[in-house]
mmCIF file with all atom_site columns, C-alpha atoms in Angstrom:
data_model
loop_
_atom_site.group_PDB
_atom_site.id
_atom_site.type_symbol
_atom_site.label_atom_id
_atom_site.label_alt_id
_atom_site.label_comp_id
_atom_site.label_asym_id
_atom_site.label_entity_id
_atom_site.label_seq_id
_atom_site.pdbx_PDB_ins_code
_atom_site.Cartn_x
_atom_site.Cartn_y
_atom_site.Cartn_z
_atom_site.occupancy
_atom_site.B_iso_or_equiv
_atom_site.pdbx_formal_charge
_atom_site.auth_seq_id
_atom_site.auth_comp_id
_atom_site.auth_asym_id
_atom_site.auth_atom_id
_atom_site.pdbx_PDB_model_num
ATOM 1   C CA . MET A 1 1   ? 4.295   167.475 14.056  1.00 0.00 ? 1   MET A CA 1
ATOM 2   C CA . ALA A 1 2   ? 6.313   164.652 12.588  1.00 0.00 ? 2   ALA A CA 1
ATOM 3   C CA . GLY A 1 3   ? 4.240   161.770 11.271  1.00 0.00 ? 3   GLY A CA 1
ATOM 4   C CA . LYS A 1 4   ? 1.024   163.767 11.117  1.00 0.00 ? 4   LYS A CA 1
ATOM 5   C CA . ARG A 1 5   ? -0.547  164.491 7.755   1.00 0.00 ? 5   ARG A CA 1
ATOM 6   C CA . PRO A 1 6   ? -1.786  168.052 7.403   1.00 0.00 ? 6   PRO A CA 1
ATOM 7   C CA . SER A 1 7   ? -5.592  167.971 7.399   1.00 0.00 ? 7   SER A CA 1
ATOM 8   C CA . ASN A 1 8   ? -5.879  170.531 4.621   1.00 0.00 ? 8   ASN A CA 1
ATOM 9   C CA . GLN A 1 9   ? -3.538  168.749 2.202   1.00 0.00 ? 9   GLN A CA 1
ATOM 10  C CA . LYS A 1 10  ? -5.333  167.802 -1.056  1.00 0.00 ? 10  LYS A CA 1
ATOM 11  C CA . ARG A 1 11  ? -4.330  164.534 -2.656  1.00 0.00 ? 11  ARG A CA 1
ATOM 12  C CA . LYS A 1 12  ? -5.083  163.085 -6.055  1.00 0.00 ? 12  LYS A CA 1
ATOM 13  C CA . PRO A 1 13  ? -7.408  160.083 -5.757  1.00 0.00 ? 13  PRO A CA 1
ATOM 14  C CA . THR A 1 14  ? -5.780  156.689 -6.203  1.00 0.00 ? 14  THR A CA 1
ATOM 15  C CA . THR A 1 15  ? -7.221  153.172 -6.203  1.00 0.00 ? 15  THR A CA 1
ATOM 16  C CA . SER A 1 16  ? -5.840  152.569 -2.702  1.00 0.00 ? 16  SER A CA 1
ATOM 17  C CA . TYR A 1 17  ? -4.436  154.469 0.266   1.00 0.00 ? 17  TYR A CA 1
ATOM 18  C CA . MET A 1 18  ? -2.219  153.911 3.265   1.00 0.00 ? 18  MET A CA 1
ATOM 19  C CA . PHE A 1 19  ? -2.247  155.971 6.474   1.00 0.00 ? 19  PHE A CA 1
ATOM 20  C CA . PRO A 1 20  ? 1.193   155.511 8.074   1.00 0.00 ? 20  PRO A CA 1
ATOM 21  C CA . TRP A 1 21  ? 0.791   158.682 10.170  1.00 0.00 ? 21  TRP A CA 1
ATOM 22  C CA . LEU A 1 22  ? -1.789  156.756 12.256  1.00 0.00 ? 22  LEU A CA 1
ATOM 23  C CA . GLN A 1 23  ? 0.945   154.344 13.445  1.00 0.00 ? 23  GLN A CA 1
ATOM 24  C CA . SER A 1 24  ? 1.156   156.036 16.863  1.00 0.00 ? 24  SER A CA 1
ATOM 25  C CA . ASP A 1 25  ? -2.602  155.544 17.350  1.00 0.00 ? 25  ASP A CA 1
ATOM 26  C CA . ILE A 1 26  ? -2.260  151.857 16.465  1.00 0.00 ? 26  ILE A CA 1
ATOM 27  C CA . SER A 1 27  ? 0.668   151.501 18.889  1.00 0.00 ? 27  SER A CA 1
ATOM 28  C CA . LYS A 1 28  ? -1.407  153.036 21.685  1.00 0.00 ? 28  LYS A CA 1
ATOM 29  C CA . ALA A 1 29  ? -4.337  150.750 20.905  1.00 0.00 ? 29  ALA A CA 1
ATOM 30  C CA . VAL A 1 30  ? -2.224  147.586 21.208  1.00 0.00 ? 30  VAL A CA 1
ATOM 31  C CA . SER A 1 31  ? 0.018   148.720 24.083  1.00 0.00 ? 31  SER A CA 1
ATOM 32  C CA . ALA A 1 32  ? -2.249  147.374 26.860  1.00 0.00 ? 32  ALA A CA 1
ATOM 33  C CA . ALA A 1 33  ? -1.796  143.896 25.360  1.00 0.00 ? 33  ALA A CA 1
ATOM 34  C CA . ASN A 1 34  ? 2.008   144.342 25.449  1.00 0.00 ? 34  ASN A CA 1
ATOM 35  C CA . ILE A 1 35  ? 2.238   144.169 21.670  1.00 0.00 ? 35  ILE A CA 1
ATOM 36  C CA . ARG A 1 36  ? 4.768   146.334 20.022  1.00 0.00 ? 36  ARG A CA 1
ATOM 37  C CA . SER A 1 37  ? 4.134   147.058 16.382  1.00 0.00 ? 37  SER A CA 1
ATOM 38  C CA . ARG A 1 38  ? 7.765   147.872 15.742  1.00 0.00 ? 38  ARG A CA 1
ATOM 39  C CA . TRP A 1 39  ? 7.489   148.920 12.164  1.00 0.00 ? 39  TRP A CA 1
ATOM 40  C CA . ILE A 1 40  ? 4.999   149.751 9.455   1.00 0.00 ? 40  ILE A CA 1
ATOM 41  C CA . ASN A 1 41  ? 5.577   148.639 5.900   1.00 0.00 ? 41  ASN A CA 1
ATOM 42  C CA . THR A 1 42  ? 4.679   151.491 3.570   1.00 0.00 ? 42  THR A CA 1
ATOM 43  C CA . GLU A 1 43  ? 4.912   149.430 0.378   1.00 0.00 ? 43  GLU A CA 1
ATOM 44  C CA . LYS A 1 44  ? 1.313   148.779 -0.741  1.00 0.00 ? 44  LYS A CA 1
ATOM 45  C CA . ASP A 1 45  ? 2.103   145.760 -2.876  1.00 0.00 ? 45  ASP A CA 1
ATOM 46  C CA . ARG A 1 46  ? 4.760   143.996 -0.803  1.00 0.00 ? 46  ARG A CA 1
ATOM 47  C CA . LYS A 1 47  ? 3.841   140.310 -0.854  1.00 0.00 ? 47  LYS A CA 1
ATOM 48  C CA . ASP A 1 48  ? 6.114   138.673 1.767   1.00 0.00 ? 48  ASP A CA 1
ATOM 49  C CA . SER A 1 49  ? 3.597   138.907 4.590   1.00 0.00 ? 49  SER A CA 1
ATOM 50  C CA . ASN A 1 50  ? 3.037   136.001 6.954   1.00 0.00 ? 50  ASN A CA 1
ATOM 51  C CA . ASN A 1 51  ? -0.582  137.007 7.705   1.00 0.00 ? 51  ASN A CA 1
ATOM 52  C CA . GLU A 1 52  ? -3.272  138.702 5.670   1.00 0.00 ? 52  GLU A CA 1
ATOM 53  C CA . TYR A 1 53  ? -6.835  139.681 6.531   1.00 0.00 ? 53  TYR A CA 1
ATOM 54  C CA . SER A 1 54  ? -9.567  141.601 4.731   1.00 0.00 ? 54  SER A CA 1
ATOM 55  C CA . THR A 1 55  ? -12.230 143.546 6.596   1.00 0.00 ? 55  THR A CA 1
ATOM 56  C CA . ASN A 1 56  ? -14.076 146.851 6.297   1.00 0.00 ? 56  ASN A CA 1
ATOM 57  C CA . VAL A 1 57  ? -13.771 150.300 7.814   1.00 0.00 ? 57  VAL A CA 1
ATOM 58  C CA . MET A 1 58  ? -15.936 153.373 7.432   1.00 0.00 ? 58  MET A CA 1
ATOM 59  C CA . GLY A 1 59  ? -15.375 156.551 5.498   1.00 0.00 ? 59  GLY A CA 1
ATOM 60  C CA . THR A 1 60  ? -16.863 159.332 3.456   1.00 0.00 ? 60  THR A CA 1
ATOM 61  C CA . PHE A 1 61  ? -16.069 160.210 -0.123  1.00 0.00 ? 61  PHE A CA 1
ATOM 62  C CA . THR A 1 62  ? -16.351 163.245 -2.343  1.00 0.00 ? 62  THR A CA 1
ATOM 63  C CA . CYS A 1 63  ? -16.396 162.872 -6.107  1.00 0.00 ? 63  CYS A CA 1
ATOM 64  C CA . SER A 1 64  ? -13.159 164.006 -7.722  1.00 0.00 ? 64  SER A CA 1
ATOM 65  C CA . ASN A 1 65  ? -14.992 165.114 -10.887 1.00 0.00 ? 65  ASN A CA 1
ATOM 66  C CA . VAL A 1 66  ? -15.887 168.789 -10.378 1.00 0.00 ? 66  VAL A CA 1
ATOM 67  C CA . GLY A 1 67  ? -18.553 168.511 -13.113 1.00 0.00 ? 67  GLY A CA 1
ATOM 68  C CA . CYS A 1 68  ? -20.363 165.605 -11.440 1.00 0.00 ? 68  CYS A CA 1
ATOM 69  C CA . PRO A 1 69  ? -23.724 166.272 -9.770  1.00 0.00 ? 69  PRO A CA 1
ATOM 70  C CA . THR A 1 70  ? -22.879 163.847 -6.943  1.00 0.00 ? 70  THR A CA 1
ATOM 71  C CA . ARG A 1 71  ? -21.261 165.741 -4.089  1.00 0.00 ? 71  ARG A CA 1
ATOM 72  C CA . GLY A 1 72  ? -20.335 162.748 -1.993  1.00 0.00 ? 72  GLY A CA 1
ATOM 73  C CA . TRP A 1 73  ? -21.341 159.596 -0.186  1.00 0.00 ? 73  TRP A CA 1
ATOM 74  C CA . SER A 1 74  ? -20.604 157.700 2.975   1.00 0.00 ? 74  SER A CA 1
ATOM 75  C CA . SER A 1 75  ? -19.803 154.026 3.319   1.00 0.00 ? 75  SER A CA 1
ATOM 76  C CA . LYS A 1 76  ? -19.654 151.551 6.171   1.00 0.00 ? 76  LYS A CA 1
ATOM 77  C CA . THR A 1 77  ? -18.018 149.042 3.840   1.00 0.00 ? 77  THR A CA 1
ATOM 78  C CA . VAL A 1 78  ? -14.705 150.541 2.781   1.00 0.00 ? 78  VAL A CA 1
ATOM 79  C CA . SER A 1 79  ? -12.482 147.569 2.002   1.00 0.00 ? 79  SER A CA 1
ATOM 80  C CA . ILE A 1 80  ? -9.184  147.253 3.898   1.00 0.00 ? 80  ILE A CA 1
ATOM 81  C CA . LEU A 1 81  ? -6.430  144.637 3.602   1.00 0.00 ? 81  LEU A CA 1
ATOM 82  C CA . ILE A 1 82  ? -4.254  144.229 6.700   1.00 0.00 ? 82  ILE A CA 1
ATOM 83  C CA . ARG A 1 83  ? -0.969  142.377 6.270   1.00 0.00 ? 83  ARG A CA 1
ATOM 84  C CA . GLY A 1 84  ? 1.298   141.143 9.033   1.00 0.00 ? 84  GLY A CA 1
ATOM 85  C CA . TYR A 1 85  ? 5.056   140.785 8.604   1.00 0.00 ? 85  TYR A CA 1
ATOM 86  C CA . PRO A 1 86  ? 7.731   139.062 10.700  1.00 0.00 ? 86  PRO A CA 1
ATOM 87  C CA . GLU A 1 87  ? 8.832   140.847 13.889  1.00 0.00 ? 87  GLU A CA 1
ATOM 88  C CA . ASN A 1 88  ? 5.488   142.633 14.382  1.00 0.00 ? 88  ASN A CA 1
ATOM 89  C CA . GLY A 1 89  ? 5.515   144.573 11.148  1.00 0.00 ? 89  GLY A CA 1
ATOM 90  C CA . TYR A 1 90  ? 2.262   145.358 9.415   1.00 0.00 ? 90  TYR A CA 1
ATOM 91  C CA . ASN A 1 91  ? 0.574   147.487 6.826   1.00 0.00 ? 91  ASN A CA 1
ATOM 92  C CA . ALA A 1 92  ? -3.013  148.330 5.985   1.00 0.00 ? 92  ALA A CA 1
ATOM 93  C CA . VAL A 1 93  ? -4.188  149.191 2.490   1.00 0.00 ? 93  VAL A CA 1
ATOM 94  C CA . ILE A 1 94  ? -7.576  150.879 2.160   1.00 0.00 ? 94  ILE A CA 1
ATOM 95  C CA . PHE A 1 95  ? -9.292  150.549 -1.201  1.00 0.00 ? 95  PHE A CA 1
ATOM 96  C CA . ASN A 1 96  ? -11.066 153.473 -2.816  1.00 0.00 ? 96  ASN A CA 1
ATOM 97  C CA . GLN A 1 97  ? -14.569 153.606 -4.265  1.00 0.00 ? 97  GLN A CA 1
ATOM 98  C CA . ARG A 1 98  ? -15.874 155.149 -7.470  1.00 0.00 ? 98  ARG A CA 1
ATOM 99  C CA . CYS A 1 99  ? -18.738 157.569 -7.902  1.00 0.00 ? 99  CYS A CA 1
ATOM 100 C CA . LYS A 1 100 ? -21.897 155.838 -9.141  1.00 0.00 ? 100 LYS A CA 1
ATOM 101 C CA . SER A 1 101 ? -22.831 158.890 -11.262 1.00 0.00 ? 101 SER A CA 1
ATOM 102 C CA . CYS A 1 102 ? -19.605 159.367 -13.240 1.00 0.00 ? 102 CYS A CA 1
ATOM 103 C CA . ASN A 1 103 ? -17.357 156.390 -12.306 1.00 0.00 ? 103 ASN A CA 1
ATOM 104 C CA . GLU A 1 104 ? -14.476 158.654 -11.191 1.00 0.00 ? 104 GLU A CA 1
ATOM 105 C CA . LEU A 1 105 ? -12.466 157.741 -8.092  1.00 0.00 ? 105 LEU A CA 1
ATOM 106 C CA . GLY A 1 106 ? -13.598 159.385 -4.894  1.00 0.00 ? 106 GLY A CA 1
ATOM 107 C CA . ASN A 1 107 ? -11.561 161.374 -2.387  1.00 0.00 ? 107 ASN A CA 1
ATOM 108 C CA . LEU A 1 108 ? -11.611 159.338 0.821   1.00 0.00 ? 108 LEU A CA 1
ATOM 109 C CA . THR A 1 109 ? -11.949 160.787 4.300   1.00 0.00 ? 109 THR A CA 1
ATOM 110 C CA . LEU A 1 110 ? -11.207 157.834 6.553   1.00 0.00 ? 110 LEU A CA 1
ATOM 111 C CA . ASP A 1 111 ? -13.083 157.230 9.801   1.00 0.00 ? 111 ASP A CA 1
ATOM 112 C CA . LYS A 1 112 ? -9.991  157.110 12.002  1.00 0.00 ? 112 LYS A CA 1
ATOM 113 C CA . ASP A 1 113 ? -11.681 155.314 14.904  1.00 0.00 ? 113 ASP A CA 1
ATOM 114 C CA . SER A 1 114 ? -12.905 152.383 12.803  1.00 0.00 ? 114 SER A CA 1
ATOM 115 C CA . TYR A 1 115 ? -9.471  152.099 11.148  1.00 0.00 ? 115 TYR A CA 1
ATOM 116 C CA . VAL A 1 116 ? -7.546  152.055 14.444  1.00 0.00 ? 116 VAL A CA 1
ATOM 117 C CA . GLU A 1 117 ? -10.036 149.628 16.002  1.00 0.00 ? 117 GLU A CA 1
ATOM 118 C CA . ARG A 1 118 ? -9.894  147.129 13.113  1.00 0.00 ? 118 ARG A CA 1
ATOM 119 C CA . VAL A 1 119 ? -6.112  147.218 12.641  1.00 0.00 ? 119 VAL A CA 1
ATOM 120 C CA . ALA A 1 120 ? -5.413  146.965 16.393  1.00 0.00 ? 120 ALA A CA 1
ATOM 121 C CA . TYR A 1 121 ? -7.875  144.079 16.763  1.00 0.00 ? 121 TYR A CA 1
ATOM 122 C CA . ARG A 1 122 ? -6.174  142.148 13.952  1.00 0.00 ? 122 ARG A CA 1
ATOM 123 C CA . LEU A 1 123 ? -2.657  142.756 15.334  1.00 0.00 ? 123 LEU A CA 1
ATOM 124 C CA . LYS A 1 124 ? -3.795  141.509 18.741  1.00 0.00 ? 124 LYS A CA 1
ATOM 125 C CA . LYS A 1 125 ? -5.322  138.374 17.197  1.00 0.00 ? 125 LYS A CA 1
ATOM 126 C CA . TRP A 1 126 ? -2.130  137.639 15.297  1.00 0.00 ? 126 TRP A CA 1
ATOM 127 C CA . ALA A 1 127 ? -0.114  138.100 18.497  1.00 0.00 ? 127 ALA A CA 1
ATOM 128 C CA . GLY A 1 128 ? -2.246  135.442 20.211  1.00 0.00 ? 128 GLY A CA 1
ATOM 129 C CA . VAL A 1 129 ? -4.206  137.748 22.497  1.00 0.00 ? 129 VAL A CA 1
ATOM 130 C CA . ARG A 1 130 ? -7.470  136.047 23.488  1.00 0.00 ? 130 ARG A CA 1
ATOM 131 C CA . MET A 1 131 ? -10.403 138.259 22.601  1.00 0.00 ? 131 MET A CA 1
ATOM 132 C CA . GLU A 1 132 ? -14.049 137.902 21.783  1.00 0.00 ? 132 GLU A CA 1
ATOM 133 C CA . GLN A 1 133 ? -14.715 137.784 18.084  1.00 0.00 ? 133 GLN A CA 1
ATOM 134 C CA . GLN A 1 134 ? -15.974 141.132 16.864  1.00 0.00 ? 134 GLN A CA 1
ATOM 135 C CA . HIS A 1 135 ? -19.360 141.266 15.173  1.00 0.00 ? 135 HIS A CA 1
ATOM 136 C CA . TYR A 1 136 ? -20.024 144.328 13.093  1.00 0.00 ? 136 TYR A CA 1
ATOM 137 C CA . ALA A 1 137 ? -23.651 143.924 12.179  1.00 0.00 ? 137 ALA A CA 1
ATOM 138 C CA . GLY A 1 138 ? -24.722 147.437 11.406  1.00 0.00 ? 138 GLY A CA 1
ATOM 139 C CA . LYS A 1 139 ? -28.031 148.703 10.137  1.00 0.00 ? 139 LYS A CA 1
ATOM 140 C CA . ALA A 1 140 ? -29.030 147.441 6.734   1.00 0.00 ? 140 ALA A CA 1
ATOM 141 C CA . GLY A 1 141 ? -27.950 149.978 4.176   1.00 0.00 ? 141 GLY A CA 1
ATOM 142 C CA . ARG A 1 142 ? -27.636 150.253 0.463   1.00 0.00 ? 142 ARG A CA 1
ATOM 143 C CA . PRO A 1 143 ? -26.357 147.146 -1.299  1.00 0.00 ? 143 PRO A CA 1
ATOM 144 C CA . HIS A 1 144 ? -22.623 146.939 -1.923  1.00 0.00 ? 144 HIS A CA 1
ATOM 145 C CA . MET A 1 145 ? -21.794 147.894 -5.510  1.00 0.00 ? 145 MET A CA 1
ATOM 146 C CA . ARG A 1 146 ? -18.920 145.630 -6.562  1.00 0.00 ? 146 ARG A CA 1
ATOM 147 C CA . GLU A 1 147 ? -18.299 147.463 -9.812  1.00 0.00 ? 147 GLU A CA 1
ATOM 148 C CA . LEU A 1 148 ? -17.499 150.677 -7.881  1.00 0.00 ? 148 LEU A CA 1
ATOM 149 C CA . CYS A 1 149 ? -15.304 149.056 -5.200  1.00 0.00 ? 149 CYS A CA 1
ATOM 150 C CA . GLU A 1 150 ? -11.562 148.867 -5.866  1.00 0.00 ? 150 GLU A CA 1
ATOM 151 C CA . GLY A 1 151 ? -11.262 146.187 -3.164  1.00 0.00 ? 151 GLY A CA 1
ATOM 152 C CA . CYS A 1 152 ? -13.703 143.973 -5.068  1.00 0.00 ? 152 CYS A CA 1
ATOM 153 C CA . LYS A 1 153 ? -11.808 144.528 -8.300  1.00 0.00 ? 153 LYS A CA 1
ATOM 154 C CA . ARG A 1 154 ? -8.597  143.271 -6.645  1.00 0.00 ? 154 ARG A CA 1
ATOM 155 C CA . GLY A 1 155 ? -10.290 140.389 -4.836  1.00 0.00 ? 155 GLY A CA 1
ATOM 156 C CA . TYR A 1 156 ? -9.919  141.696 -1.272  1.00 0.00 ? 156 TYR A CA 1
ATOM 157 C CA . CYS A 1 157 ? -13.404 142.901 -0.344  1.00 0.00 ? 157 CYS A CA 1
ATOM 158 C CA . ARG A 1 158 ? -15.374 140.924 2.230   1.00 0.00 ? 158 ARG A CA 1
ATOM 159 C CA . ALA A 1 159 ? -18.564 142.916 1.628   1.00 0.00 ? 159 ALA A CA 1
ATOM 160 C CA . GLY A 1 160 ? -18.517 142.035 -2.046  1.00 0.00 ? 160 GLY A CA 1
ATOM 161 C CA . GLY A 1 161 ? -17.785 138.380 -1.317  1.00 0.00 ? 161 GLY A CA 1
ATOM 162 C CA . THR A 1 162 ? -14.459 138.517 -3.147  1.00 0.00 ? 162 THR A CA 1
ATOM 163 C CA . ALA A 1 163 ? -11.988 138.263 -0.257  1.00 0.00 ? 163 ALA A CA 1
ATOM 164 C CA . ARG A 1 164 ? -9.135  135.910 -1.132  1.00 0.00 ? 164 ARG A CA 1
ATOM 165 C CA . THR A 1 165 ? -6.833  136.462 1.824   1.00 0.00 ? 165 THR A CA 1
ATOM 166 C CA . THR A 1 166 ? -4.579  133.741 3.176   1.00 0.00 ? 166 THR A CA 1
ATOM 167 C CA . ASN A 1 167 ? -3.163  132.916 6.598   1.00 0.00 ? 167 ASN A CA 1
ATOM 168 C CA . CYS A 1 168 ? -5.901  134.984 8.204   1.00 0.00 ? 168 CYS A CA 1
ATOM 169 C CA . MET A 1 169 ? -5.848  133.225 11.609  1.00 0.00 ? 169 MET A CA 1
ATOM 170 C CA . ASN A 1 170 ? -9.464  134.251 12.282  1.00 0.00 ? 170 ASN A CA 1
#
């Protein structure tokens, strides 16, 4: 299947990830609003965007350190930066988290539904589609640990209060 990432493929943890193989899911999610996301920018650090918005998605992590006693953790505050480009281009960079026991980067398993929902919502907003503002007030959980969040370290995490995005067009 072209564009699909094999589910059993191991990857080395990095400070951020992109999921371009979910482009078809994003296209389906915005199709009812007659928005065509014509292209996805796969360059994480490309800066010529005309819109930028930070939000959070959900995911689970396993520690990449085989000697660490922490097996894994889940998070409802995985930082994501969505950028819009001219002619309906976009990208979404998801920032990793570190293990609180050993400070190694985790291996992220993204919650696909929250990712597709958040990216599609933002693309619709940027396209001028009138929608109710989303409120994601979940159950109170553990406090956000800025020192373990790669999004906080780069200044893009809303949960950590460090989001510095521009041209966000609410």
